[in-house]
Every structure is written in C-alpha cells, then in structure tokens.
GROMACS .gro file of C-alpha atoms in nm:
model
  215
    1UNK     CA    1  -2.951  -7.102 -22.663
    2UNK     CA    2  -2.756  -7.331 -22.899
    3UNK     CA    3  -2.540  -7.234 -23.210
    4UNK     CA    4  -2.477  -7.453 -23.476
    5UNK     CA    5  -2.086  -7.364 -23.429
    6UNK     CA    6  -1.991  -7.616 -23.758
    7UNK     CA    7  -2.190  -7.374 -24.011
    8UNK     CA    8  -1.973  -7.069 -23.926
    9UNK     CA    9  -1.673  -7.210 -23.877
   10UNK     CA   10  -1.688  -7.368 -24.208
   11UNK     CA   11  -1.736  -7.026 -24.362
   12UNK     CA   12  -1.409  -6.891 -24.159
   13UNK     CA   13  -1.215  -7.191 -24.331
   14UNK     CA   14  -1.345  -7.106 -24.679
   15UNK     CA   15  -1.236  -6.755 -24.625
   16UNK     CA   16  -0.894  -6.900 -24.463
   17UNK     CA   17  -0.851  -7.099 -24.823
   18UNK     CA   18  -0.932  -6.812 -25.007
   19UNK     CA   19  -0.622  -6.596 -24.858
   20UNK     CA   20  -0.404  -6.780 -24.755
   21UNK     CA   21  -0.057  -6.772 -24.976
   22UNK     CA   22   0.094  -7.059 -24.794
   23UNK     CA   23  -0.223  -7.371 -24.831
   24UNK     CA   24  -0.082  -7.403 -24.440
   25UNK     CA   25  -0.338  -7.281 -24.157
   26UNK     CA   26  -0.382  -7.311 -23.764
   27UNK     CA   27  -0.653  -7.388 -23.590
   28UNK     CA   28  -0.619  -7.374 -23.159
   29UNK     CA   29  -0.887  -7.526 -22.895
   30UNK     CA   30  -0.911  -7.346 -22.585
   31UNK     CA   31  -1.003  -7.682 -22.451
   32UNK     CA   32  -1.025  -8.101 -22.630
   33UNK     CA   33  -1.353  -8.172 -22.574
   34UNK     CA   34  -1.640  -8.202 -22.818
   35UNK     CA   35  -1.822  -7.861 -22.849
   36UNK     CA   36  -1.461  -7.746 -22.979
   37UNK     CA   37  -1.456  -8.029 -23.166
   38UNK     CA   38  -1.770  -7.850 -23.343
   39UNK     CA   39  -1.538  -7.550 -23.444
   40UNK     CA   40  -1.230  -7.733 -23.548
   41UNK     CA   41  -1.451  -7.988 -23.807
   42UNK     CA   42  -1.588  -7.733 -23.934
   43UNK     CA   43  -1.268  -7.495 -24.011
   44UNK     CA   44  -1.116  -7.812 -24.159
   45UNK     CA   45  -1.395  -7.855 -24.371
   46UNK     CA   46  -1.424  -7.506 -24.537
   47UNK     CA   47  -1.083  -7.564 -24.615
   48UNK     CA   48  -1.069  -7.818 -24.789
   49UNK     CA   49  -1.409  -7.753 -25.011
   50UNK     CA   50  -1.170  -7.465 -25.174
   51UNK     CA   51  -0.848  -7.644 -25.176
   52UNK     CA   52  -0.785  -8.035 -24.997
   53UNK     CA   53  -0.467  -8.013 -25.053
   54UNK     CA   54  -0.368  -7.825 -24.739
   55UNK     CA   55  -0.239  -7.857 -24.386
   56UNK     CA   56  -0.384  -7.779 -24.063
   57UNK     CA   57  -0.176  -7.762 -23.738
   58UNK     CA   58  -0.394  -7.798 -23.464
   59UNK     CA   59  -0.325  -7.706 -23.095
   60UNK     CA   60  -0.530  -7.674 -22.778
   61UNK     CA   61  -0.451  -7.504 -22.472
   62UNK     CA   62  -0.579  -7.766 -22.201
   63UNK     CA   63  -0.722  -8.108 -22.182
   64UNK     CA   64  -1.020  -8.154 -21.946
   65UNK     CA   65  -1.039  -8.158 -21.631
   66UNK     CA   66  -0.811  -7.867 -21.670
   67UNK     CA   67  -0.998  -7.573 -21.795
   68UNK     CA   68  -0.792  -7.293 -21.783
   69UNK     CA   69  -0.742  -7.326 -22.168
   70UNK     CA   70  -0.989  -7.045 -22.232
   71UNK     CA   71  -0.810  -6.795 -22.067
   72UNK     CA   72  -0.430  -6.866 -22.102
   73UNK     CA   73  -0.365  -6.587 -22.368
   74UNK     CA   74   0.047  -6.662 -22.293
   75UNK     CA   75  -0.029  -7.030 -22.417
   76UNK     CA   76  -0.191  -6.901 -22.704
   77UNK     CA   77   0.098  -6.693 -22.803
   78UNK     CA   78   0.323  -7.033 -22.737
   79UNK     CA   79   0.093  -7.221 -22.973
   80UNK     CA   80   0.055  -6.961 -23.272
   81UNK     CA   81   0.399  -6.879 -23.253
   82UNK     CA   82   0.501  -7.228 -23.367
   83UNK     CA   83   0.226  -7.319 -23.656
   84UNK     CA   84   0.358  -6.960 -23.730
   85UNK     CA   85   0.704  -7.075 -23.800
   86UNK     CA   86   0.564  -7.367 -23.923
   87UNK     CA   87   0.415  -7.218 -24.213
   88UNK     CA   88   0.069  -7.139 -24.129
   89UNK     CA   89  -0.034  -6.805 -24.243
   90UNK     CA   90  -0.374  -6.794 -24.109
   91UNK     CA   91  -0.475  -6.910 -23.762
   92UNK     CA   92  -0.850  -6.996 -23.630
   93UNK     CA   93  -0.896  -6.993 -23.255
   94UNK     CA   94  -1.171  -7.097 -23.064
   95UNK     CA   95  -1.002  -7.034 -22.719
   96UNK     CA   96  -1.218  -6.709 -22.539
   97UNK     CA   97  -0.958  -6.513 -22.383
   98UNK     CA   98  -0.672  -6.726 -22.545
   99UNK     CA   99  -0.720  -6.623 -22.849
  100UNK     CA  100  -0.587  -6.262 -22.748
  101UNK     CA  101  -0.248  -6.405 -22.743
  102UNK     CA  102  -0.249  -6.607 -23.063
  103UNK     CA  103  -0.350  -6.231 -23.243
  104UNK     CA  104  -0.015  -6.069 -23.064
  105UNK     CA  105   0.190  -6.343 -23.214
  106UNK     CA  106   0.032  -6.238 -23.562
  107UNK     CA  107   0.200  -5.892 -23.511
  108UNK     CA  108   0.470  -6.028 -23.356
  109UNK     CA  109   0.544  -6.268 -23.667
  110UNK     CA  110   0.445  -6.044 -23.932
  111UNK     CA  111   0.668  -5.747 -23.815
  112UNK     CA  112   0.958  -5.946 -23.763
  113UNK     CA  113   0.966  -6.178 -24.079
  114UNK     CA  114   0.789  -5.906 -24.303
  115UNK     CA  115   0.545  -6.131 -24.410
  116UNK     CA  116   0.148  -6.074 -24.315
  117UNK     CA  117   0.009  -6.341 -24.145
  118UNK     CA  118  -0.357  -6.344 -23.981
  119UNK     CA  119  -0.564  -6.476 -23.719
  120UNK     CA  120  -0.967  -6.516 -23.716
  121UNK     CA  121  -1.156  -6.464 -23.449
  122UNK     CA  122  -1.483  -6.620 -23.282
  123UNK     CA  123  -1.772  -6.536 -23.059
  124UNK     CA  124  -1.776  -6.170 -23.088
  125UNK     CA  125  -1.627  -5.914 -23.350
  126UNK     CA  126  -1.291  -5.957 -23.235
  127UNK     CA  127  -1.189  -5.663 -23.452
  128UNK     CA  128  -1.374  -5.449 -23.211
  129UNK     CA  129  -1.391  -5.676 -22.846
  130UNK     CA  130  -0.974  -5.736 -22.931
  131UNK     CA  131  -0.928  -5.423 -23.104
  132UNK     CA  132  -1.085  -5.137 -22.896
  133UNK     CA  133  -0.818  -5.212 -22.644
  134UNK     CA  134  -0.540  -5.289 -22.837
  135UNK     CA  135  -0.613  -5.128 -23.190
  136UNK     CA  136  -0.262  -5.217 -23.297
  137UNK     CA  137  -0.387  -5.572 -23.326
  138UNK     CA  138  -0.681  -5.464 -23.568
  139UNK     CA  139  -0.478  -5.490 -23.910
  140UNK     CA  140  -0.409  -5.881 -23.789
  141UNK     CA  141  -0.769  -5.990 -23.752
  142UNK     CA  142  -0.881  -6.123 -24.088
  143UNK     CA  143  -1.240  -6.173 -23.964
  144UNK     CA  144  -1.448  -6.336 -23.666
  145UNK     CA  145  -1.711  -6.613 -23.637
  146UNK     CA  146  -1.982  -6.419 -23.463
  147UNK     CA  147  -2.241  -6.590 -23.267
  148UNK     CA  148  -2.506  -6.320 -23.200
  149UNK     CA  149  -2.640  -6.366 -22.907
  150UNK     CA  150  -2.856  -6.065 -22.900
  151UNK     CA  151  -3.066  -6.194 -23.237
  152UNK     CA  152  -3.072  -6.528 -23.084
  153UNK     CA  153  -3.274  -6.396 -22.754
  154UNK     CA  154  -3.442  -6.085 -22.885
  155UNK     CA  155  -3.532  -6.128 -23.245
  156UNK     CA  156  -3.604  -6.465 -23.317
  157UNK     CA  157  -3.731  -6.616 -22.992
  158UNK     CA  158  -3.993  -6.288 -23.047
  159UNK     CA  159  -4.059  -6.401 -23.426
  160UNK     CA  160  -4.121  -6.747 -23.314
  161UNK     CA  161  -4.338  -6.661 -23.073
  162UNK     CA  162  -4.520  -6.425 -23.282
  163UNK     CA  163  -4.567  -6.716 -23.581
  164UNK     CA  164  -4.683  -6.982 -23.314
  165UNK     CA  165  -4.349  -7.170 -23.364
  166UNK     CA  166  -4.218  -7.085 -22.992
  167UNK     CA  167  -4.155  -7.435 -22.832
  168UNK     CA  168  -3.984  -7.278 -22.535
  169UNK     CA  169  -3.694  -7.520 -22.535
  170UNK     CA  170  -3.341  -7.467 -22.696
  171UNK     CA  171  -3.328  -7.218 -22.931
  172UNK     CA  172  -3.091  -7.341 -23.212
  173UNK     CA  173  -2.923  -7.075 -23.423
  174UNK     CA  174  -2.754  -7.123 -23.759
  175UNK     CA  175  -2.602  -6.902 -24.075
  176UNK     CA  176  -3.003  -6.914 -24.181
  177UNK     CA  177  -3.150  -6.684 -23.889
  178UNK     CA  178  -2.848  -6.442 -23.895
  179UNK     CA  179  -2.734  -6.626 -23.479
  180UNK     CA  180  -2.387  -6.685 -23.669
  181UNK     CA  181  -2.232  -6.488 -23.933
  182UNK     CA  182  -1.891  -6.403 -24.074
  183UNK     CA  183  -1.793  -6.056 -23.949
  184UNK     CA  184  -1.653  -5.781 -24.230
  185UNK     CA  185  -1.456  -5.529 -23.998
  186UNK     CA  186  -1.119  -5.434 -24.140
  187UNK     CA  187  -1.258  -5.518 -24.507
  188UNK     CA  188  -1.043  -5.775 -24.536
  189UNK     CA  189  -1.283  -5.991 -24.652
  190UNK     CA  190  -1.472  -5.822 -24.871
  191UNK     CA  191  -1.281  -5.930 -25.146
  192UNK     CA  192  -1.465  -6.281 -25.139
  193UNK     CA  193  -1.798  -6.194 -24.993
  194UNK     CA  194  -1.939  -6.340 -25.284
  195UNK     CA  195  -1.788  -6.667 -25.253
  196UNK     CA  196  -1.855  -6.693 -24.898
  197UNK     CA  197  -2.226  -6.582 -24.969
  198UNK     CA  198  -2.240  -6.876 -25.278
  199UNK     CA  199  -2.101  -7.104 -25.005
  200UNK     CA  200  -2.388  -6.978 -24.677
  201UNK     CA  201  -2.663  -7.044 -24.929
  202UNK     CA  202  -2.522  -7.383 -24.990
  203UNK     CA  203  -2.521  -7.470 -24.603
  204UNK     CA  204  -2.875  -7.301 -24.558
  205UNK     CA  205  -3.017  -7.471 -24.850
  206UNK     CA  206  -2.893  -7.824 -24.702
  207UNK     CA  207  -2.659  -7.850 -25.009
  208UNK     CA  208  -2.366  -7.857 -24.744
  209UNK     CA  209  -2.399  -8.013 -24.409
  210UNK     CA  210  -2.060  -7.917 -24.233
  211UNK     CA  211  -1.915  -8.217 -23.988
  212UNK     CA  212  -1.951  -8.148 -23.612
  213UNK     CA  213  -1.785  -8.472 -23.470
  214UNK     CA  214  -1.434  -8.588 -23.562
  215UNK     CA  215  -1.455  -8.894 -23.785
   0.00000   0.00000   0.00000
C-alpha cells in the first residue's frame, strides 16, 4: 500500500497559506530521510502556490540510523516551541507520535502570548486520535493529512478487482481515490473548502504535479 504523501501535503500547505496571519510556518520530520522528504516538498509547495513570499522553518527529530524521531513527543515540543517564537503560526508535522508534543506547544504558546497559533496533523484525524485523549488540544489542530488506510485495502483494491484492473502489486493511493484527504474536524477549515477543492481538482486533473524529492 503506497500513498502519494506529496498530493496531501500540498493541500495542508495551501490551507496553512490560507490562515496563517504571520506568512511564517513550521514544518517538523520525525526522521531526514526521503519518504519525509515526500511530506515536507509538498507542504512547501502548497505554500507557496498561495503566497511565495513566505518562510518555512524546518526541523526533524532524528537523523538515520537513529530512529527514535517518530516517537520523541518532548523533542517535538523543543522544536515547535522555537519556530513558535520564531514567528511561525502554523506548524506541519510528519513525526507519528512526535507530533503530540509539537500540538502541546500550540496550547502552550497560544495561552501564554494570547495569540492562536496551530498545528496540522498527518496520518490519522489527529483531531480525534490526539484529541480523544487530550480534548484540550482539539481547538489547536487546524486539520490533518489523512491517509485512509481502510479505503486503500477495502474499497478500492475490491473495485479494482471487480473492473479487471487488480494487478496485485502496490496499491498507490492519491487525493483522486479518496486514500488521502484533508480532514474537516473542528471546522476550522471550512472556511476555504472551496479553495482547497479548486486546488485537489487541479492535482487530480494533472494540472499540478506536487514535488516529492528536494531539488
């Protein structure tokens, strides 16, 4: 099962663009190696189709060999804290369990400067997977890149099979059969869902072919 990570990333940076108040955003890497690399192009490149006159702090947790980068939550409360302070006002993680930490240093910042700052998620609904344990994170989670992993098994490996299309090797999901999507929890977003919907039909259509690999 394979996820073209680039597409919905791209979407979260659009959305980033579209709220931010400070044209200054985060992005943290559980680990520096490529398939991250996937996720951080792609943030970087929603961003700048609204606005390329930004910045974009980036951090990662761990180099490889060293792993532990995906589930070091107090690292990434270290990292958000300072492209906090240093003017970011929205943060994308791709970190797993690391992520948890960059969302408590959204509440952390935002209570004690009085101004809201957010942080997107990735993987699941982090509104719900972060939030059903800690709801007082909720109001800090602007929206999560979802991979769907349940569509990706179930529903399209049956409708390919069904059509005569089932190869029986990867199975590569995109923003086009619904195995990535933007989430909408919190209704933070909704705001912009046309924009972001202008902007998946671009990427489905071919129109936009968000980078994977650093320059």
């Amino acid at each position: 099962m394979l996820f073209k990570h680039a597409e919905g990333s791209f979407l979260a940076g659009v959305a980033a663009a579209l709220k931010t108040s400070t044209n200054n955003f985060g992005f943290i890497g559980g680990v520096d190696f490529p398939l991250i690399h996937e996720f951080e192009q792609g943030f970087l490149a929603g961003v700048a189709a609204i606005n390329p006159d930004i910045t974009v702090q980036i951090g990662y947790a761990s180099v490889p060999p060293d792993f532990s980068g995906f589930n070091d939550p107090v690292k990434g409360k270290e990292i958000a804290l300072a492209q906090y302070e240093a003017g970011a006002d929205i943060i994308y993680h791709a970190a797993g369990g690391t992520g948890t930490g960059m969302f408590e240093a959204a509440k952390e910042v935002s209570e004690s400067t009085g101004k809201k700052v957010w942080g997107i998620g990735v993987d699941f609904d982090q509104y719900y997977t972060v939030g059903n344990p800690l709801p007082e994170l909720q109001e800090y989670i602007l929206t999560s890149m979802v991979k769907a992993a349940d569509v990706s098994i179930f529903y399209n490996a049956a409708k390919a099979t069904v059509e005569g299309t089932f190869t029986g090797g990867p199975n590569v999901d995109d923003l086009s059969t619904g195995g990535i999507y933007l989430s909408y929890s919190g209704g933070y977003i909704d705001d912009i869902k046309d924009t972001l919907e202008e902007y998946k039909a671009k990427i489905i259509s071919g129109e936009i072919v968000p980078p994977s690999v650093r320059p």
